[in-house]
Coordinates of C-alpha atoms (C1' of nucleotides) in Angstrom, one line a residue:
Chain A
X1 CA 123.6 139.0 115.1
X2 CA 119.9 138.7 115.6
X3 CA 118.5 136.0 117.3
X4 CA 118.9 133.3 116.2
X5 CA 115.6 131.3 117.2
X6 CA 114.2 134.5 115.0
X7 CA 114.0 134.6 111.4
X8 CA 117.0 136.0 109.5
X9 CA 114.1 137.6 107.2
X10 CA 111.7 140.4 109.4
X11 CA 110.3 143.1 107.2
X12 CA 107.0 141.6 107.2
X13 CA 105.2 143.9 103.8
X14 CA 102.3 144.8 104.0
X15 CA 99.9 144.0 100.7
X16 CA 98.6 140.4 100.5
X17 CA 100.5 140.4 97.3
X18 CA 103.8 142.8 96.6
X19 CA 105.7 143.2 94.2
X20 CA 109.2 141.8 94.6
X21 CA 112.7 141.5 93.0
X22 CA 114.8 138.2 93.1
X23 CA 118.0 140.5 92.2
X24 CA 118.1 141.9 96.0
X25 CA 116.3 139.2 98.0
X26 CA 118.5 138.0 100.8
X27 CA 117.4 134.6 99.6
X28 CA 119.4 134.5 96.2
X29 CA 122.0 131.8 97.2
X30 CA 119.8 129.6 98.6
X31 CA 116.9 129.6 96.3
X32 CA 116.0 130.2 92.5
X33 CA 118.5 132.4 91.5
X34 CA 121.3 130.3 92.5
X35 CA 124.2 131.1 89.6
X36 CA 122.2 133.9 87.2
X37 CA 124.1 136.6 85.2
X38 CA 122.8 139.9 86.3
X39 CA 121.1 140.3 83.3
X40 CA 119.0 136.3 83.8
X41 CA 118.4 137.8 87.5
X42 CA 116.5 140.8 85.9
X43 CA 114.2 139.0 83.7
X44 CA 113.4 136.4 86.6
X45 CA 112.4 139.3 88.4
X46 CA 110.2 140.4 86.0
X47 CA 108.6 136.9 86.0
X48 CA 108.5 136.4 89.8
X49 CA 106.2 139.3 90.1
X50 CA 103.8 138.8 93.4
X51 CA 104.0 137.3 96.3
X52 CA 101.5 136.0 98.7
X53 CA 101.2 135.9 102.0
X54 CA 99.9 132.7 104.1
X55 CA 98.7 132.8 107.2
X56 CA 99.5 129.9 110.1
X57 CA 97.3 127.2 109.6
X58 CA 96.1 128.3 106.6
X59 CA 97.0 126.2 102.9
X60 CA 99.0 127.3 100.3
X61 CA 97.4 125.0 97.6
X62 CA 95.3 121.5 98.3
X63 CA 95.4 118.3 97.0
X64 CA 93.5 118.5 93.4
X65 CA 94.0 122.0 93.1
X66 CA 94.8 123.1 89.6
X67 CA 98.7 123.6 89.3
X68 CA 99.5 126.8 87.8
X69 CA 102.7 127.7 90.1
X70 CA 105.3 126.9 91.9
X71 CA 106.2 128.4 95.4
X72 CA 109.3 130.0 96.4
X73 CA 109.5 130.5 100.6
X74 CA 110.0 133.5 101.2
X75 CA 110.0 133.2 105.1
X76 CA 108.2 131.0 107.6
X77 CA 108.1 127.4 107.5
X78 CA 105.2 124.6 105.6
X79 CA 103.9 121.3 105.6
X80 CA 103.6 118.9 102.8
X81 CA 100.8 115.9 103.2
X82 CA 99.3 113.5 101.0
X83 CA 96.1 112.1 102.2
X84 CA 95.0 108.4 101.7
X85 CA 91.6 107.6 99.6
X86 CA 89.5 107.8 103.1
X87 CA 90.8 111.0 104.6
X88 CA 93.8 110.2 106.7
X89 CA 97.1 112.1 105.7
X90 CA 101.3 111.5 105.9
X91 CA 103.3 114.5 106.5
X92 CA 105.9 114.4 103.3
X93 CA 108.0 117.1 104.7
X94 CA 108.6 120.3 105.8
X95 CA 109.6 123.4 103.7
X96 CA 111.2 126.7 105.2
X97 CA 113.1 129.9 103.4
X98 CA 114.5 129.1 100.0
X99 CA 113.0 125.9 98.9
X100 CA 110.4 125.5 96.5
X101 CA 106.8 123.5 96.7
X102 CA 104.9 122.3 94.3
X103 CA 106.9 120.4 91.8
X104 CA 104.2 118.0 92.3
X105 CA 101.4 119.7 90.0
X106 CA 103.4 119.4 87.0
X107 CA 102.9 115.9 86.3
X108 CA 99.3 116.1 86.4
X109 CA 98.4 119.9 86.0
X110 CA 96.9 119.4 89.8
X111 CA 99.1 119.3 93.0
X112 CA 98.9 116.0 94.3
X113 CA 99.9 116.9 97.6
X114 CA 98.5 120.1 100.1
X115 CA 100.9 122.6 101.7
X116 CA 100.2 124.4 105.3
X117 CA 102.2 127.2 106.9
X118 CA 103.2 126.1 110.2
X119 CA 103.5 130.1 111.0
X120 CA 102.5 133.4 109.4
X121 CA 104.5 133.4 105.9
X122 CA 104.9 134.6 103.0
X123 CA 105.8 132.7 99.0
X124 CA 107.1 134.2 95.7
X125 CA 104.8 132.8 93.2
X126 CA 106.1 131.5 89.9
X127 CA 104.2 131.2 87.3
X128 CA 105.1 128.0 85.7
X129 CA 104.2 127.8 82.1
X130 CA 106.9 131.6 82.2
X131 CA 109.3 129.8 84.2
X132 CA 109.4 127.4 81.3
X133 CA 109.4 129.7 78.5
X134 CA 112.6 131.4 80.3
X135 CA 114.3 128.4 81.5
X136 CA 114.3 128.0 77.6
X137 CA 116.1 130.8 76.8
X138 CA 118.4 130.7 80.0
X139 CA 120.2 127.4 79.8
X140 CA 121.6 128.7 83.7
X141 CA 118.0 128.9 84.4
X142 CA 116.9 125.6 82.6
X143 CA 119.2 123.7 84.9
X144 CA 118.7 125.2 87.8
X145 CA 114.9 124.1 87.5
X146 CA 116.6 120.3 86.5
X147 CA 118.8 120.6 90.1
X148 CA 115.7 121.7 92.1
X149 CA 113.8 119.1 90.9
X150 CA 116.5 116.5 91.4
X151 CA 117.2 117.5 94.7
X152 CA 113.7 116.9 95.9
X153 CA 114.1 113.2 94.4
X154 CA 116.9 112.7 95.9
X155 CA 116.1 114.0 99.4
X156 CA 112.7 112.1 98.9
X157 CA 114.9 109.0 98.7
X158 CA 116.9 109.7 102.1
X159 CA 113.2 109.7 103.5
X160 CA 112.3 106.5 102.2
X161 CA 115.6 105.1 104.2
X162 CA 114.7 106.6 107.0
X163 CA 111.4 104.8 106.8
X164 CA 111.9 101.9 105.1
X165 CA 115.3 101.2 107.7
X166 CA 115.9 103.1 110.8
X167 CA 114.0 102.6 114.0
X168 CA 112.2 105.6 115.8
X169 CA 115.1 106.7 117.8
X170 CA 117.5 107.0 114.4
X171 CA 114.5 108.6 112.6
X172 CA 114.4 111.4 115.3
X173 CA 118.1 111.8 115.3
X174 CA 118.1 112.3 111.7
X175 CA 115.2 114.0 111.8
X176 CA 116.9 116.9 114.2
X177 CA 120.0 116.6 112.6
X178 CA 118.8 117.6 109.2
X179 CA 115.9 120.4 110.5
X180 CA 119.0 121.7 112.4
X181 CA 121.8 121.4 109.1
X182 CA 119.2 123.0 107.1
X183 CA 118.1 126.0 109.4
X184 CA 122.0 126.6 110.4
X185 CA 122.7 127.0 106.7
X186 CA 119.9 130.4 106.7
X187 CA 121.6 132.0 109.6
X188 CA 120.3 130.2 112.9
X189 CA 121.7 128.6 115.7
X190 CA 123.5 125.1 114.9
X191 CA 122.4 124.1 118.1
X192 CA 118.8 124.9 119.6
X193 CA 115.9 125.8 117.4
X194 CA 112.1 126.4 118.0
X195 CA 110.2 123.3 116.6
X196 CA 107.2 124.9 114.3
X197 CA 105.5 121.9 114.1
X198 CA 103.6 119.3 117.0
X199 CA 104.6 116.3 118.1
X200 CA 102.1 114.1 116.0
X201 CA 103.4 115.9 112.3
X202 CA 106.6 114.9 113.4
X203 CA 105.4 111.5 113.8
X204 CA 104.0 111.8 110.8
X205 CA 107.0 112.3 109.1
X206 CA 108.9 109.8 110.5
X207 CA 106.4 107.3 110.5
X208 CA 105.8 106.4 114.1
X209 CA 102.7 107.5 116.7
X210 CA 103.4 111.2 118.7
X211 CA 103.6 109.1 121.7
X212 CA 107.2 107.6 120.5
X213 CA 108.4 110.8 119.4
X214 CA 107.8 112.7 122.9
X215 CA 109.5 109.5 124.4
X216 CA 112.3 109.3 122.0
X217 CA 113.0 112.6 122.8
X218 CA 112.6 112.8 126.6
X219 CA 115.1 109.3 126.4
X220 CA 117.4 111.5 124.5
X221 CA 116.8 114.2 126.9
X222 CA 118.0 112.1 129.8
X223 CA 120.7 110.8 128.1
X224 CA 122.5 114.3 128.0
X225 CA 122.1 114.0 124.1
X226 CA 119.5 117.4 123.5
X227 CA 117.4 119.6 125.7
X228 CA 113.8 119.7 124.9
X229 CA 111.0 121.6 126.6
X230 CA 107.9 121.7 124.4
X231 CA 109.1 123.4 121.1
X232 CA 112.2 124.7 122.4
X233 CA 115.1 122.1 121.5
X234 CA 119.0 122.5 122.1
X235 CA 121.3 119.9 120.7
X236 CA 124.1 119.4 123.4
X237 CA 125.6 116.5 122.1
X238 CA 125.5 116.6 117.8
X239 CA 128.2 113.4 117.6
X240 CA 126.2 111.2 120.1
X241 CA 122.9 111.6 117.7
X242 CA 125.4 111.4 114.7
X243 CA 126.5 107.7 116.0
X244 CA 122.6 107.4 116.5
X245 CA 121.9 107.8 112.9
X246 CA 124.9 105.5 111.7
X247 CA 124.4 103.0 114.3
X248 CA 121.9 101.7 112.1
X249 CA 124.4 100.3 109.6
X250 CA 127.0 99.2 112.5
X251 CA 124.4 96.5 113.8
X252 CA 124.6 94.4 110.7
Chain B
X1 CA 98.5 87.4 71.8
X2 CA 102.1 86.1 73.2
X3 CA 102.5 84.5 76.6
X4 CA 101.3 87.3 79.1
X5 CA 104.5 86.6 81.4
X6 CA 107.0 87.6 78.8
X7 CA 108.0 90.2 77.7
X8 CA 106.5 92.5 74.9
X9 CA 109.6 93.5 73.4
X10 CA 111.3 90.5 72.3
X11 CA 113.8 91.2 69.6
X12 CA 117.7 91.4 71.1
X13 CA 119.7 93.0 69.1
X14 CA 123.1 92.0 69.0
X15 CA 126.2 94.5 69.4
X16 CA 126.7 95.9 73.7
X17 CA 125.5 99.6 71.7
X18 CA 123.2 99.4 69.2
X19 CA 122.0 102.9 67.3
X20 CA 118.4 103.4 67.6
X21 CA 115.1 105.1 67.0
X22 CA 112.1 107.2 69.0
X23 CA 109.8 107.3 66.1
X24 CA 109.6 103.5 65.6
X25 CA 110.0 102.3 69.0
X26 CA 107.2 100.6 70.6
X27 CA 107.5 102.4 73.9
X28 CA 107.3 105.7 72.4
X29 CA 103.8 106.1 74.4
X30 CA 105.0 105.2 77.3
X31 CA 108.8 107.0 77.4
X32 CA 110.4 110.1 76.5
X33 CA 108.4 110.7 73.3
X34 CA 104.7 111.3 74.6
X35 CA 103.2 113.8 72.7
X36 CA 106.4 114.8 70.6
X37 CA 105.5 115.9 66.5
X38 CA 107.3 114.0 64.0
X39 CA 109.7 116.3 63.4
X40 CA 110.5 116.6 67.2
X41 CA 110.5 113.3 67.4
X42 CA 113.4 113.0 64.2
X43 CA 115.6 115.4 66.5
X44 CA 115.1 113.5 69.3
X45 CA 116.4 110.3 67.5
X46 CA 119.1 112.1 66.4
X47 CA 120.1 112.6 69.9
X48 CA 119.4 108.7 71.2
X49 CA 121.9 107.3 69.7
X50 CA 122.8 104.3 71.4
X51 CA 121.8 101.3 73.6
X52 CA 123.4 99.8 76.4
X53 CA 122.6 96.1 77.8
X54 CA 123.1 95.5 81.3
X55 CA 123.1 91.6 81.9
X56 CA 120.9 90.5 85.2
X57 CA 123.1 91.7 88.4
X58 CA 125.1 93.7 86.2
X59 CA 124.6 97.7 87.5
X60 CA 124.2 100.6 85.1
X61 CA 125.3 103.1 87.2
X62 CA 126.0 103.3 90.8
X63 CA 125.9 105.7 93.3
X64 CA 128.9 108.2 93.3
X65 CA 129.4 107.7 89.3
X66 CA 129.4 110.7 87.4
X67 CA 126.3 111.7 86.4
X68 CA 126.2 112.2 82.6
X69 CA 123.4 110.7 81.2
X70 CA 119.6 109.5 81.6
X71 CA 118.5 105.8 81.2
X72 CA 115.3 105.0 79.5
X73 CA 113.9 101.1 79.9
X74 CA 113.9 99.9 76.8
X75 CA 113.5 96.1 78.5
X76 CA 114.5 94.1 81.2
X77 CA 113.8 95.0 85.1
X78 CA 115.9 97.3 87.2
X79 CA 115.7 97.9 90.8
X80 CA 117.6 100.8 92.3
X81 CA 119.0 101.1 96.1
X82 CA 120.4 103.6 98.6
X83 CA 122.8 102.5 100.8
X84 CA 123.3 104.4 103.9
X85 CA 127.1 105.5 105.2
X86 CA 128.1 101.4 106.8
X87 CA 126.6 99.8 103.4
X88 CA 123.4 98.4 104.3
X89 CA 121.2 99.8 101.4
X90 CA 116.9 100.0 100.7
X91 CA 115.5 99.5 97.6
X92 CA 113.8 102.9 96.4
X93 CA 112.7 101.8 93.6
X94 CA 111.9 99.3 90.7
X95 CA 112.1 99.8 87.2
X96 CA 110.4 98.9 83.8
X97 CA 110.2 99.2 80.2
X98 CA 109.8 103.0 79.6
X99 CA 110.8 104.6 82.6
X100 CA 113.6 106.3 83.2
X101 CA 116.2 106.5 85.0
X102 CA 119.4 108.5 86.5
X103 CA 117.0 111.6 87.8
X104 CA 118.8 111.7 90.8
X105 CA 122.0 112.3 89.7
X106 CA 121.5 116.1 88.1
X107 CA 121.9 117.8 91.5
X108 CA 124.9 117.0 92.1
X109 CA 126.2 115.8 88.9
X110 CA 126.7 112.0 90.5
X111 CA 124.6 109.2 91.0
X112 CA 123.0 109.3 94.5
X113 CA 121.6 105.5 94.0
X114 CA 122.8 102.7 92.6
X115 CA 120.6 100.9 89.6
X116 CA 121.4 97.1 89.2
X117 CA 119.7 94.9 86.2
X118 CA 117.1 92.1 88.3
X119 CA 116.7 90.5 84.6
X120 CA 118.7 91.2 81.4
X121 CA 117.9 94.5 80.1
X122 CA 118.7 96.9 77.7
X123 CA 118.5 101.0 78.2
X124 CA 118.0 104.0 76.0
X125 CA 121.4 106.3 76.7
X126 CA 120.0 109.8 76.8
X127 CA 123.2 112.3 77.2
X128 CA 121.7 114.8 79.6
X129 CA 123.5 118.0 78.4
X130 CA 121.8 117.2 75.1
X131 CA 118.8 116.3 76.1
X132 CA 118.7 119.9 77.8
X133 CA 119.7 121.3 74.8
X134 CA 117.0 119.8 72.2
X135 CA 114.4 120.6 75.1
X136 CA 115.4 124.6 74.7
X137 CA 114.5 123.8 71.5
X138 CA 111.0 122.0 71.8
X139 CA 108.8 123.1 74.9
X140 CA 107.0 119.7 74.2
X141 CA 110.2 118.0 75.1
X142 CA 110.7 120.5 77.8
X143 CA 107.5 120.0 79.9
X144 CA 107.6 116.3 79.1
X145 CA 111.0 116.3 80.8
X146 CA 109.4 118.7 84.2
X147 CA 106.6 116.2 83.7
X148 CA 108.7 113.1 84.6
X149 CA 110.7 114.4 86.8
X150 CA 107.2 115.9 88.7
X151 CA 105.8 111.6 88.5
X152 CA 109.1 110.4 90.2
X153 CA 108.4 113.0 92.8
X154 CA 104.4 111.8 93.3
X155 CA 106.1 108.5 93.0
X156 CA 108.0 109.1 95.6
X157 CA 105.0 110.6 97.8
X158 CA 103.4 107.4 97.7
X159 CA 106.2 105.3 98.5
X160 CA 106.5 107.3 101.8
X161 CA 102.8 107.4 102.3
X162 CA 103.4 103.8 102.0
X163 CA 106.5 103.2 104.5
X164 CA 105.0 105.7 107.1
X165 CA 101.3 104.8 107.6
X166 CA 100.9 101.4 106.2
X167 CA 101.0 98.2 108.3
X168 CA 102.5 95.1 106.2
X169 CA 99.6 93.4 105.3
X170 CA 98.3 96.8 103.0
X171 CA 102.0 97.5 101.8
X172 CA 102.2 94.1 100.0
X173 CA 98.8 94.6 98.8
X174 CA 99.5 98.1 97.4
X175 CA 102.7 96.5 96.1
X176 CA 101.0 93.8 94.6
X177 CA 98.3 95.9 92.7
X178 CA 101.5 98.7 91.8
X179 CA 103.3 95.9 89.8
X180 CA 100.6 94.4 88.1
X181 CA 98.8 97.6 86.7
X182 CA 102.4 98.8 85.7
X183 CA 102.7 95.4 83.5
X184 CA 99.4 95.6 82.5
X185 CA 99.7 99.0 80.9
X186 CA 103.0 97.3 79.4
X187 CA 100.3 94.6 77.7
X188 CA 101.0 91.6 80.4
X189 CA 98.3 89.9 82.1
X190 CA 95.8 92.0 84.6
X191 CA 96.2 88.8 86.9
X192 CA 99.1 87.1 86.8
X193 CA 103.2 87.8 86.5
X194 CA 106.4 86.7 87.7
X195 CA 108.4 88.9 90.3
X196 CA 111.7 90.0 89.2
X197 CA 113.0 90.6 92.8
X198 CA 114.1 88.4 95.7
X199 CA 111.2 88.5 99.1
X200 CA 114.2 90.6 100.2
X201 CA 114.3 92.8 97.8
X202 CA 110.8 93.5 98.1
X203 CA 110.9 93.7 102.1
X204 CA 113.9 96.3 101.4
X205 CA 111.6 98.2 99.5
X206 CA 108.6 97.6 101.9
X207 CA 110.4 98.7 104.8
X208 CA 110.0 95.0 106.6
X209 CA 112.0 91.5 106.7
X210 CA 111.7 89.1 104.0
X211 CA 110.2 86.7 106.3
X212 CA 107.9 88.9 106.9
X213 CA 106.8 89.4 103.0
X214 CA 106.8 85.4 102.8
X215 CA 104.1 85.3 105.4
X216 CA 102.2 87.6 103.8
X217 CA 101.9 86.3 100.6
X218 CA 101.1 83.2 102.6
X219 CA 98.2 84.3 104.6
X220 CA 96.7 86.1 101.2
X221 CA 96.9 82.6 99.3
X222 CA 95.5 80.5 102.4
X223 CA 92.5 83.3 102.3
X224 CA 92.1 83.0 98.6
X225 CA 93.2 86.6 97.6
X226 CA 96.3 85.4 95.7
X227 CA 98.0 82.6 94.8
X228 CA 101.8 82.5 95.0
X229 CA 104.3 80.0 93.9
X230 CA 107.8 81.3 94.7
X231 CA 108.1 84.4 91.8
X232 CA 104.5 83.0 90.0
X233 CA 101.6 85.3 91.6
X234 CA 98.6 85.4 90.6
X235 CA 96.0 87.8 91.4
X236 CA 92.7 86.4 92.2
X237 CA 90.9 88.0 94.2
X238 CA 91.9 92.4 93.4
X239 CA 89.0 94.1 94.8
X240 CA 90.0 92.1 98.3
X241 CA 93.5 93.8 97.7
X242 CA 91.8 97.4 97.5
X243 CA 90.1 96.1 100.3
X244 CA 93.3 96.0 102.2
X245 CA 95.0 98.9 100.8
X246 CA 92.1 101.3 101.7
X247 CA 91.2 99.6 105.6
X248 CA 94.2 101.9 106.7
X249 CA 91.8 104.4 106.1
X250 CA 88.5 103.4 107.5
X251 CA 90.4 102.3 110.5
X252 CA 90.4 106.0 112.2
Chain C
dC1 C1' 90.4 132.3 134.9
dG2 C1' 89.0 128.6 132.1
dG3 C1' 89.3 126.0 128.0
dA4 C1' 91.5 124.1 124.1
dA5 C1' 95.4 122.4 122.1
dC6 C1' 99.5 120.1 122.7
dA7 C1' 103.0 117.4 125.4
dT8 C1' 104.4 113.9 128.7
dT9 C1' 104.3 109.6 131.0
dG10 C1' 102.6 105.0 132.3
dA11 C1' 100.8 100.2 131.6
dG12 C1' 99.6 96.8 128.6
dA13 C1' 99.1 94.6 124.0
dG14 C1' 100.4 93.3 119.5
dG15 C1' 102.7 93.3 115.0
dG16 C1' 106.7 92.6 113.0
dA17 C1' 111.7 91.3 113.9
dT18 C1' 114.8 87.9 115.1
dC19 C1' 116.8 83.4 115.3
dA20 C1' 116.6 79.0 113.4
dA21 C1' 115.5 75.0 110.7
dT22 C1' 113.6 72.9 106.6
dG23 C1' 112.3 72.8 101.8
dG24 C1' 112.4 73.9 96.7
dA25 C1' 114.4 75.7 92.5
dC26 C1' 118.1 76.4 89.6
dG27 C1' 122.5 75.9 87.5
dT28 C1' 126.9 73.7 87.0
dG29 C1' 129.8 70.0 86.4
dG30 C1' 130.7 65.3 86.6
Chain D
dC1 C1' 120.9 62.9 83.3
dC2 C1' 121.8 63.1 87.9
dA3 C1' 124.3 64.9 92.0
dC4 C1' 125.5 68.6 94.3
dG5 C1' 125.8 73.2 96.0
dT6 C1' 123.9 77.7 96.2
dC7 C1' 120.5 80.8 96.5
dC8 C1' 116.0 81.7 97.7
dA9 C1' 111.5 80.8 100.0
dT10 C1' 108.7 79.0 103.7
dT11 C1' 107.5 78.2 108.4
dG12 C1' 107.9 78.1 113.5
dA13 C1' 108.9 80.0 118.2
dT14 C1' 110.1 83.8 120.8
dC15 C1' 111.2 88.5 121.8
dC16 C1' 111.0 93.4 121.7
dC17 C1' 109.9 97.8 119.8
dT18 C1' 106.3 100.5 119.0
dC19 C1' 101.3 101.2 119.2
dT20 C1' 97.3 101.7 121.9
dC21 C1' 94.6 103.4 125.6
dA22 C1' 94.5 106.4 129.3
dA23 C1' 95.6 110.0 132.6
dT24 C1' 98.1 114.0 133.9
dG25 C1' 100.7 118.2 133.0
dT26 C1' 101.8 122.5 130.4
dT27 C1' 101.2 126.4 127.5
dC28 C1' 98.7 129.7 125.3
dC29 C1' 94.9 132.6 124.4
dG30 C1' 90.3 134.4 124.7

DNA sequence: CGGAACATTGAGAGGGATCAATGGACGTGG
DNA sequence: CCACGTCCATTGATCCCTCTCAATGTTCCG
């Protein structure tokens, strides 16, 4: 097995857009084409035709951009943030291989929110008023768009607990847990990862200053509970910040 | 004009499930129908067939119930919650005349929240797998359908934009101004309503202690910006409550 | 090698939580 | 109609978690 602090998906193409195929992207159980007949998986690929690349620290789309698209990650990792009336901005979460941005456009045929690779990566593009006209022929399809959309709802409500109920060190538990869940379940280590993103857009996230989150985890560091240094994190102890995240509901 | 702290939709019909209709309902420009023809909008009364009241405190669905259907506010007040693993819970959300409800619970085909009545209400049953259906049918019903789903997730942007970079005085604020414009585009007063939910309901979903939220709304009547008598507020001074909601911003 | 960006750590301050008591509003039943 | 109990809201006093301000350390890259 490869690395696993490296990503499962390498061949980096070369075109700033290629031509792709959902049918034999290594992606197809996590993303999309989750549960297409061979036949759907042919005519997505014929709608999913480009894909573009993204540099690091460059944006995918902005805040008042005109929605046309959703994105499919391909490989590398994003930032969501919406940005208050006077300029200052809340990271909304963090995207990686397999999950999809931009639900947000539909709504108001402009994204309300901007995206950022965190590294050098690369999106499928979907072209959203096609995505529609073949989600109505494929029912498969049609729900599959329902169950992405969903999902983002829902996980956008396990952030609002996290924000609206836990305090910092249970936010950063979560927080790793999840970051950890979610890159173990696309062929990485359960246990140590390479953080793409700084201390203050994890503070961001979570809702508390980078200051707390660079304490939080040295306190967890001491305890025996992870090892940090700078981006580099290993979870020693998963149960100890699994009692962390719980031990909110305990104290009442 | 009727009292502006009642409700626009008086008339409560009598049996538990009462057959209805889209085309003569007067939410159909704020719910489902938007922008439906008259013939769409025939098939879609075909397929909302029934009411359901849900008496205040009563829940309409809760979270591990199989998901089947979507709820559409036809009156009343809902607020729905998330409850953690130990059974505290946060409010994620509250609910009026012609929203909807139950979006959560596609991914996984089962209620991830739990939506309780805050006043007696009555709901629009849309049966999912038919609403999927009639929108293969009708891309008018189809992109309305992506289109709500896409507001609950900008909803939900703004909730967390809220929780994570707001301090208590601006949350209430933004909550304040929130409700009002929501009853306001229902035809209820600019200035004035009655809250539906408890101070802790509304600290739940504010992410701080009811106390807390009563202070608030103290120090905003003693400087003249509001004036609050248990669930009575009045709005007197709005432009001081952008005021607040936008100093986050000119703060850095 | 030097600078920029990011991370860590400390000391002090403050906003909101906590604990606690009082006060209203509402509904039920006598 | 009033008395009572329950639920909810208000207000005060104190504490503590997190923010703020500041300095130092580390990594990376030109």
């Amino acid at each position: 097995m490869a690395n696993p602090l490296q990503p499962v998906a390498g061949a980096a193409l070369d075109p700033a857009t290629v031509r792709v195929a959902c049918s034999n992207c290594n992606l197809r159980e996590l993303c999309l084409p989750v549960g297409l007949s061979a036949d759907e998986m042919q005519r997505l690929d014929h709608l999913i035709a480009t894909r573009r690349r993204v540099r690091r620290g460059a944006t995918l789309f902005s805040a008042g951009d005109p929605f046309t698209s959703l994105y499919a990650v391909r490989s590398g990792f994003f930032k969501t943030t919406v940005t208050t009336a006077d300029g200052r901005d809340q990271v909304t979460g963090f995207q990686m291989a397999g999950e999809i941005l931009g639900l947000d456009g539909i709504v108001q045929d402009k994204h309300s929110c901007s995206a950022v690779a965190l590294e050098d990566a690369e999106v499928c593009i979907l072209p959203f008023d096609q995505l529609e006209t073949l989600s109505r022929e494929f029912s498969a399809l049609q729900h599959h768009v329902h169950r992405i959309m969903s999902r983002e709802i829902v996980r956008d409500q396990g952030v609002m607990l996290l924000l609206g109920s836990m305090r910092a060190e249970e936010r950063v538990a979560a927080f790793l847990l999840n970051l950890v869940q979610r890159l173990h379940a696309r062929g990485f280590s359960r246990s140590e990862m390479i953080l793409r993103m700084t201390r203050e857009e994890i503070g961001s996230y979570l809702g508390m200053k980078l200051e707390t989150v660079s304490r939080t985890f040295s306190r967890f560091q001491d305890e025996g509970i992870i090892e940090v240094k700078q981006r580099y994190v290993r979870i020693l102890a998963p149960q100890a910040l699994e009692a962390i995240v719980n031990q909110a509901d305990t104290q009442l």
